[in-house]
Amino acid sequence: MPNTSVQTGQDWGAVNVGRASANRVNVPKSALGVSRMKAMGLVQTERKHGAGGNASAHSGAGVNARKIEESDDLKISKVDKNLSKAIQQARMAKKMTQKELATKINEKPQVVGEYENGKAVPNGQIISRMERILGTKLPRPGKKPKSKDTATAGTAGGETRGGPAKRGE
């Protein structure tokens, strides 16, 4: 009979993978558990000064949101009816569609449609491109007129307007 020997080099002992239960510290999982551990003197807590200091960054957002909601003067200007009719008439005189005009000014057809319907927010660059393609001067959205006393205060009898004063005068 052949002699068979069993190898004794293997370790068949228990292996603990992960957390070792012997070295594990019992950590309370709730506020009640923490308070019990404090009462027994097993846990000490420290108060961090200035903890949660980022709260001021979030507190101002609500105030600003209310200010915007309360202000009634926040009104976005739309295209004037005179401008929208002028664009439409000039486009029809050139026998162009909205899509053709839009491709020539490098904009989407919806933009031209919004200008003609009076729903767009006026943009000086788009209006000037339309003027160039349509070959006409379009009425620009005017600024709000100032009061009479401030408008004529800088003019000499209403004859000259704008620009720096001349040197000889």
PDB file of C-alpha atoms in Angstrom:
ATOM      1  CA  MET A   1       0.000   0.000   0.000  1.00  0.00           C
ATOM      2  CA  PRO A   2       1.323   3.379  -0.943  1.00  0.00           C
ATOM      3  CA  ASN A   3       1.968   5.850   1.750  1.00  0.00           C
ATOM      4  CA  THR A   4      -0.312   8.926   1.320  1.00  0.00           C
ATOM      5  CA  SER A   5       0.413  11.844   3.522  1.00  0.00           C
ATOM      6  CA  VAL A   6      -1.966  14.670   4.198  1.00  0.00           C
ATOM      7  CA  GLN A   7      -0.496  18.080   3.752  1.00  0.00           C
ATOM      8  CA  THR A   8      -0.664  20.119   6.877  1.00  0.00           C
ATOM      9  CA  GLY A   9       0.388  23.472   5.355  1.00  0.00           C
ATOM     10  CA  GLN A  10      -3.095  24.885   4.995  1.00  0.00           C
ATOM     11  CA  ASP A  11      -4.646  27.181   7.554  1.00  0.00           C
ATOM     12  CA  TRP A  12      -8.222  26.144   8.217  1.00  0.00           C
ATOM     13  CA  GLY A  13      -8.796  28.738  10.925  1.00  0.00           C
ATOM     14  CA  ALA A  14     -11.587  31.326  10.830  1.00  0.00           C
ATOM     15  CA  VAL A  15     -10.828  34.415   8.748  1.00  0.00           C
ATOM     16  CA  ASN A  16     -12.677  37.669   9.365  1.00  0.00           C
ATOM     17  CA  VAL A  17     -12.904  39.831   6.266  1.00  0.00           C
ATOM     18  CA  GLY A  18     -14.063  43.387   6.740  1.00  0.00           C
ATOM     19  CA  ARG A  19     -14.745  44.836  10.154  1.00  0.00           C
ATOM     20  CA  ALA A  20     -13.206  43.029  13.050  1.00  0.00           C
ATOM     21  CA  SER A  21     -15.849  42.422  15.672  1.00  0.00           C
ATOM     22  CA  ALA A  22     -13.289  42.343  18.473  1.00  0.00           C
ATOM     23  CA  ASN A  23     -11.956  45.857  17.813  1.00  0.00           C
ATOM     24  CA  ARG A  24     -15.317  47.407  16.980  1.00  0.00           C
ATOM     25  CA  VAL A  25     -16.470  50.409  18.997  1.00  0.00           C
ATOM     26  CA  ASN A  26     -20.162  50.639  19.762  1.00  0.00           C
ATOM     27  CA  VAL A  27     -21.362  53.884  18.130  1.00  0.00           C
ATOM     28  CA  PRO A  28     -24.815  55.193  18.967  1.00  0.00           C
ATOM     29  CA  LYS A  29     -27.091  55.469  15.936  1.00  0.00           C
ATOM     30  CA  SER A  30     -29.699  57.903  17.245  1.00  0.00           C
ATOM     31  CA  ALA A  31     -29.896  61.093  19.291  1.00  0.00           C
ATOM     32  CA  LEU A  32     -31.358  59.103  22.161  1.00  0.00           C
ATOM     33  CA  GLY A  33     -28.389  56.725  22.087  1.00  0.00           C
ATOM     34  CA  VAL A  34     -25.943  59.645  22.074  1.00  0.00           C
ATOM     35  CA  SER A  35     -27.657  61.238  25.057  1.00  0.00           C
ATOM     36  CA  ARG A  36     -27.531  57.915  26.961  1.00  0.00           C
ATOM     37  CA  MET A  37     -23.828  57.516  26.195  1.00  0.00           C
ATOM     38  CA  LYS A  38     -23.227  61.100  27.395  1.00  0.00           C
ATOM     39  CA  ALA A  39     -25.081  60.333  30.619  1.00  0.00           C
ATOM     40  CA  MET A  40     -22.909  57.268  31.205  1.00  0.00           C
ATOM     41  CA  GLY A  41     -19.781  59.286  30.447  1.00  0.00           C
ATOM     42  CA  LEU A  42     -18.707  57.115  27.527  1.00  0.00           C
ATOM     43  CA  VAL A  43     -19.000  59.855  24.910  1.00  0.00           C
ATOM     44  CA  GLN A  44     -17.807  63.426  24.910  1.00  0.00           C
ATOM     45  CA  THR A  45     -19.091  66.015  22.435  1.00  0.00           C
ATOM     46  CA  GLU A  46     -17.407  69.215  21.305  1.00  0.00           C
ATOM     47  CA  ARG A  47     -19.101  72.293  19.990  1.00  0.00           C
ATOM     48  CA  LYS A  48     -17.500  73.633  16.816  1.00  0.00           C
ATOM     49  CA  HIS A  49     -17.400  77.397  16.641  1.00  0.00           C
ATOM     50  CA  GLY A  50     -18.610  78.830  13.354  1.00  0.00           C
ATOM     51  CA  ALA A  51     -20.033  75.517  12.199  1.00  0.00           C
ATOM     52  CA  GLY A  52     -22.609  75.904   9.474  1.00  0.00           C
ATOM     53  CA  GLY A  53     -21.208  79.290   8.512  1.00  0.00           C
ATOM     54  CA  ASN A  54     -22.465  78.985   4.949  1.00  0.00           C
ATOM     55  CA  ALA A  55     -26.070  79.628   5.964  1.00  0.00           C
ATOM     56  CA  SER A  56     -25.727  83.360   5.262  1.00  0.00           C
ATOM     57  CA  ALA A  57     -25.158  82.622   1.574  1.00  0.00           C
ATOM     58  CA  HIS A  58     -28.573  81.013   1.325  1.00  0.00           C
ATOM     59  CA  SER A  59     -30.516  83.390   3.512  1.00  0.00           C
ATOM     60  CA  GLY A  60     -30.237  86.345   1.101  1.00  0.00           C
ATOM     61  CA  ALA A  61     -31.784  84.476  -1.828  1.00  0.00           C
ATOM     62  CA  GLY A  62     -35.290  84.624  -0.389  1.00  0.00           C
ATOM     63  CA  VAL A  63     -35.020  88.355   0.208  1.00  0.00           C
ATOM     64  CA  ASN A  64     -33.890  89.020  -3.370  1.00  0.00           C
ATOM     65  CA  ALA A  65     -36.656  86.844  -4.774  1.00  0.00           C
ATOM     66  CA  ARG A  66     -39.242  88.847  -2.852  1.00  0.00           C
ATOM     67  CA  LYS A  67     -37.809  92.124  -4.120  1.00  0.00           C
ATOM     68  CA  ILE A  68     -38.170  91.034  -7.733  1.00  0.00           C
ATOM     69  CA  GLU A  69     -41.735  89.850  -7.168  1.00  0.00           C
ATOM     70  CA  GLU A  70     -42.708  93.091  -5.426  1.00  0.00           C
ATOM     71  CA  SER A  71     -41.321  95.408  -8.109  1.00  0.00           C
ATOM     72  CA  ASP A  72     -43.917  96.228 -10.743  1.00  0.00           C
ATOM     73  CA  ASP A  73     -41.622  98.329 -12.912  1.00  0.00           C
ATOM     74  CA  LEU A  74     -39.855  95.226 -14.278  1.00  0.00           C
ATOM     75  CA  LYS A  75     -41.439  95.270 -17.715  1.00  0.00           C
ATOM     76  CA  ILE A  76     -39.688  93.938 -20.803  1.00  0.00           C
ATOM     77  CA  SER A  77     -40.145  96.136 -23.851  1.00  0.00           C
ATOM     78  CA  LYS A  78     -41.575  94.494 -26.935  1.00  0.00           C
ATOM     79  CA  VAL A  79     -41.343  95.471 -30.579  1.00  0.00           C
ATOM     80  CA  ASP A  80     -43.482  98.474 -31.514  1.00  0.00           C
ATOM     81  CA  LYS A  81     -46.411  97.922 -33.897  1.00  0.00           C
ATOM     82  CA  ASN A  82     -44.937 100.495 -36.318  1.00  0.00           C
ATOM     83  CA  LEU A  83     -41.724  98.476 -36.566  1.00  0.00           C
ATOM     84  CA  SER A  84     -43.509  95.152 -37.022  1.00  0.00           C
ATOM     85  CA  LYS A  85     -45.718  96.556 -39.803  1.00  0.00           C
ATOM     86  CA  ALA A  86     -42.738  98.202 -41.499  1.00  0.00           C
ATOM     87  CA  ILE A  87     -40.782  94.927 -41.494  1.00  0.00           C
ATOM     88  CA  GLN A  88     -43.739  93.032 -42.894  1.00  0.00           C
ATOM     89  CA  GLN A  89     -44.458  95.614 -45.628  1.00  0.00           C
ATOM     90  CA  ALA A  90     -40.801  95.861 -46.680  1.00  0.00           C
ATOM     91  CA  ARG A  91     -40.500  92.065 -46.809  1.00  0.00           C
ATOM     92  CA  MET A  92     -43.664  91.758 -48.904  1.00  0.00           C
ATOM     93  CA  ALA A  93     -42.426  94.514 -51.258  1.00  0.00           C
ATOM     94  CA  LYS A  94     -39.241  92.506 -51.844  1.00  0.00           C
ATOM     95  CA  LYS A  95     -41.432  89.360 -52.340  1.00  0.00           C
ATOM     96  CA  MET A  96     -39.572  87.442 -49.634  1.00  0.00           C
ATOM     97  CA  THR A  97     -40.862  84.928 -47.161  1.00  0.00           C
ATOM     98  CA  GLN A  98     -40.055  85.060 -43.473  1.00  0.00           C
ATOM     99  CA  LYS A  99     -37.752  82.084 -43.918  1.00  0.00           C
ATOM    100  CA  GLU A 100     -35.819  83.764 -46.770  1.00  0.00           C
ATOM    101  CA  LEU A 101     -35.374  86.947 -44.751  1.00  0.00           C
ATOM    102  CA  ALA A 102     -34.285  84.928 -41.731  1.00  0.00           C
ATOM    103  CA  THR A 103     -31.626  83.022 -43.678  1.00  0.00           C
ATOM    104  CA  LYS A 104     -30.274  86.272 -45.168  1.00  0.00           C
ATOM    105  CA  ILE A 105     -29.881  87.879 -41.728  1.00  0.00           C
ATOM    106  CA  ASN A 106     -28.574  84.603 -40.197  1.00  0.00           C
ATOM    107  CA  GLU A 107     -31.443  84.178 -37.755  1.00  0.00           C
ATOM    108  CA  LYS A 108     -34.161  81.582 -37.228  1.00  0.00           C
ATOM    109  CA  PRO A 109     -37.500  82.066 -39.020  1.00  0.00           C
ATOM    110  CA  GLN A 110     -39.190  82.268 -35.604  1.00  0.00           C
ATOM    111  CA  VAL A 111     -37.234  85.447 -34.880  1.00  0.00           C
ATOM    112  CA  VAL A 112     -38.611  87.186 -37.980  1.00  0.00           C
ATOM    113  CA  GLY A 113     -42.100  85.960 -37.095  1.00  0.00           C
ATOM    114  CA  GLU A 114     -41.778  87.329 -33.561  1.00  0.00           C
ATOM    115  CA  TYR A 115     -40.670  90.717 -34.898  1.00  0.00           C
ATOM    116  CA  GLU A 116     -43.621  90.840 -37.287  1.00  0.00           C
ATOM    117  CA  ASN A 117     -46.088  89.783 -34.584  1.00  0.00           C
ATOM    118  CA  GLY A 118     -44.700  92.305 -32.088  1.00  0.00           C
ATOM    119  CA  LYS A 119     -43.654  89.647 -29.565  1.00  0.00           C
ATOM    120  CA  ALA A 120     -39.858  89.969 -29.842  1.00  0.00           C
ATOM    121  CA  VAL A 121     -37.584  91.963 -27.577  1.00  0.00           C
ATOM    122  CA  PRO A 122     -35.985  94.584 -29.848  1.00  0.00           C
ATOM    123  CA  ASN A 123     -32.343  94.002 -30.729  1.00  0.00           C
ATOM    124  CA  GLY A 124     -30.517  96.766 -32.592  1.00  0.00           C
ATOM    125  CA  GLN A 125     -28.205  94.377 -34.455  1.00  0.00           C
ATOM    126  CA  ILE A 126     -31.057  92.302 -35.846  1.00  0.00           C
ATOM    127  CA  ILE A 127     -32.995  95.428 -36.849  1.00  0.00           C
ATOM    128  CA  SER A 128     -29.954  96.878 -38.649  1.00  0.00           C
ATOM    129  CA  ARG A 129     -29.411  93.604 -40.548  1.00  0.00           C
ATOM    130  CA  MET A 130     -33.064  93.652 -41.593  1.00  0.00           C
ATOM    131  CA  GLU A 131     -32.661  97.249 -42.775  1.00  0.00           C
ATOM    132  CA  ARG A 132     -29.646  96.297 -44.864  1.00  0.00           C
ATOM    133  CA  ILE A 133     -31.341  93.285 -46.487  1.00  0.00           C
ATOM    134  CA  LEU A 134     -34.700  94.988 -47.019  1.00  0.00           C
ATOM    135  CA  GLY A 135     -33.075  98.191 -48.268  1.00  0.00           C
ATOM    136  CA  THR A 136     -35.188 100.497 -46.116  1.00  0.00           C
ATOM    137  CA  LYS A 137     -34.940 102.445 -42.883  1.00  0.00           C
ATOM    138  CA  LEU A 138     -37.039 100.846 -40.159  1.00  0.00           C
ATOM    139  CA  PRO A 139     -38.484 102.806 -37.231  1.00  0.00           C
ATOM    140  CA  ARG A 140     -36.325 102.164 -34.190  1.00  0.00           C
ATOM    141  CA  PRO A 141     -37.804 101.728 -30.723  1.00  0.00           C
ATOM    142  CA  GLY A 142     -37.386 105.145 -29.132  1.00  0.00           C
ATOM    143  CA  LYS A 143     -36.097 105.866 -25.681  1.00  0.00           C
ATOM    144  CA  LYS A 144     -38.527 107.232 -23.158  1.00  0.00           C
ATOM    145  CA  PRO A 145     -38.691 111.029 -23.452  1.00  0.00           C
ATOM    146  CA  LYS A 146     -37.225 113.021 -20.595  1.00  0.00           C
ATOM    147  CA  SER A 147     -39.059 115.842 -18.945  1.00  0.00           C
ATOM    148  CA  LYS A 148     -39.105 119.150 -20.818  1.00  0.00           C
ATOM    149  CA  ASP A 149     -36.873 121.122 -18.452  1.00  0.00           C
ATOM    150  CA  THR A 150     -34.007 118.560 -18.570  1.00  0.00           C
ATOM    151  CA  ALA A 151     -34.245 118.032 -22.338  1.00  0.00           C
ATOM    152  CA  THR A 152     -33.758 121.714 -23.233  1.00  0.00           C
ATOM    153  CA  ALA A 153     -31.359 122.604 -20.409  1.00  0.00           C
ATOM    154  CA  GLY A 154     -28.200 121.659 -22.348  1.00  0.00           C
ATOM    155  CA  THR A 155     -29.180 123.251 -25.672  1.00  0.00           C
ATOM    156  CA  ALA A 156     -28.690 126.843 -26.640  1.00  0.00           C
ATOM    157  CA  GLY A 157     -32.158 127.818 -27.783  1.00  0.00           C
ATOM    158  CA  GLY A 158     -32.741 124.338 -29.197  1.00  0.00           C
ATOM    159  CA  GLU A 159     -30.320 124.911 -32.126  1.00  0.00           C
ATOM    160  CA  THR A 160     -27.432 122.556 -31.402  1.00  0.00           C
ATOM    161  CA  ARG A 161     -27.607 118.999 -30.160  1.00  0.00           C
ATOM    162  CA  GLY A 162     -25.080 116.584 -28.710  1.00  0.00           C
ATOM    163  CA  GLY A 163     -21.314 116.451 -29.034  1.00  0.00           C
ATOM    164  CA  PRO A 164     -18.617 118.404 -27.267  1.00  0.00           C
ATOM    165  CA  ALA A 165     -18.538 122.200 -27.356  1.00  0.00           C
ATOM    166  CA  LYS A 166     -16.541 123.852 -30.119  1.00  0.00           C
ATOM    167  CA  ARG A 167     -13.157 125.313 -29.195  1.00  0.00           C
ATOM    168  CA  GLY A 168     -13.619 128.890 -30.446  1.00  0.00           C
ATOM    169  CA  GLU A 169     -16.842 129.530 -28.562  1.00  0.00           C
TER     170      GLU A 169
END
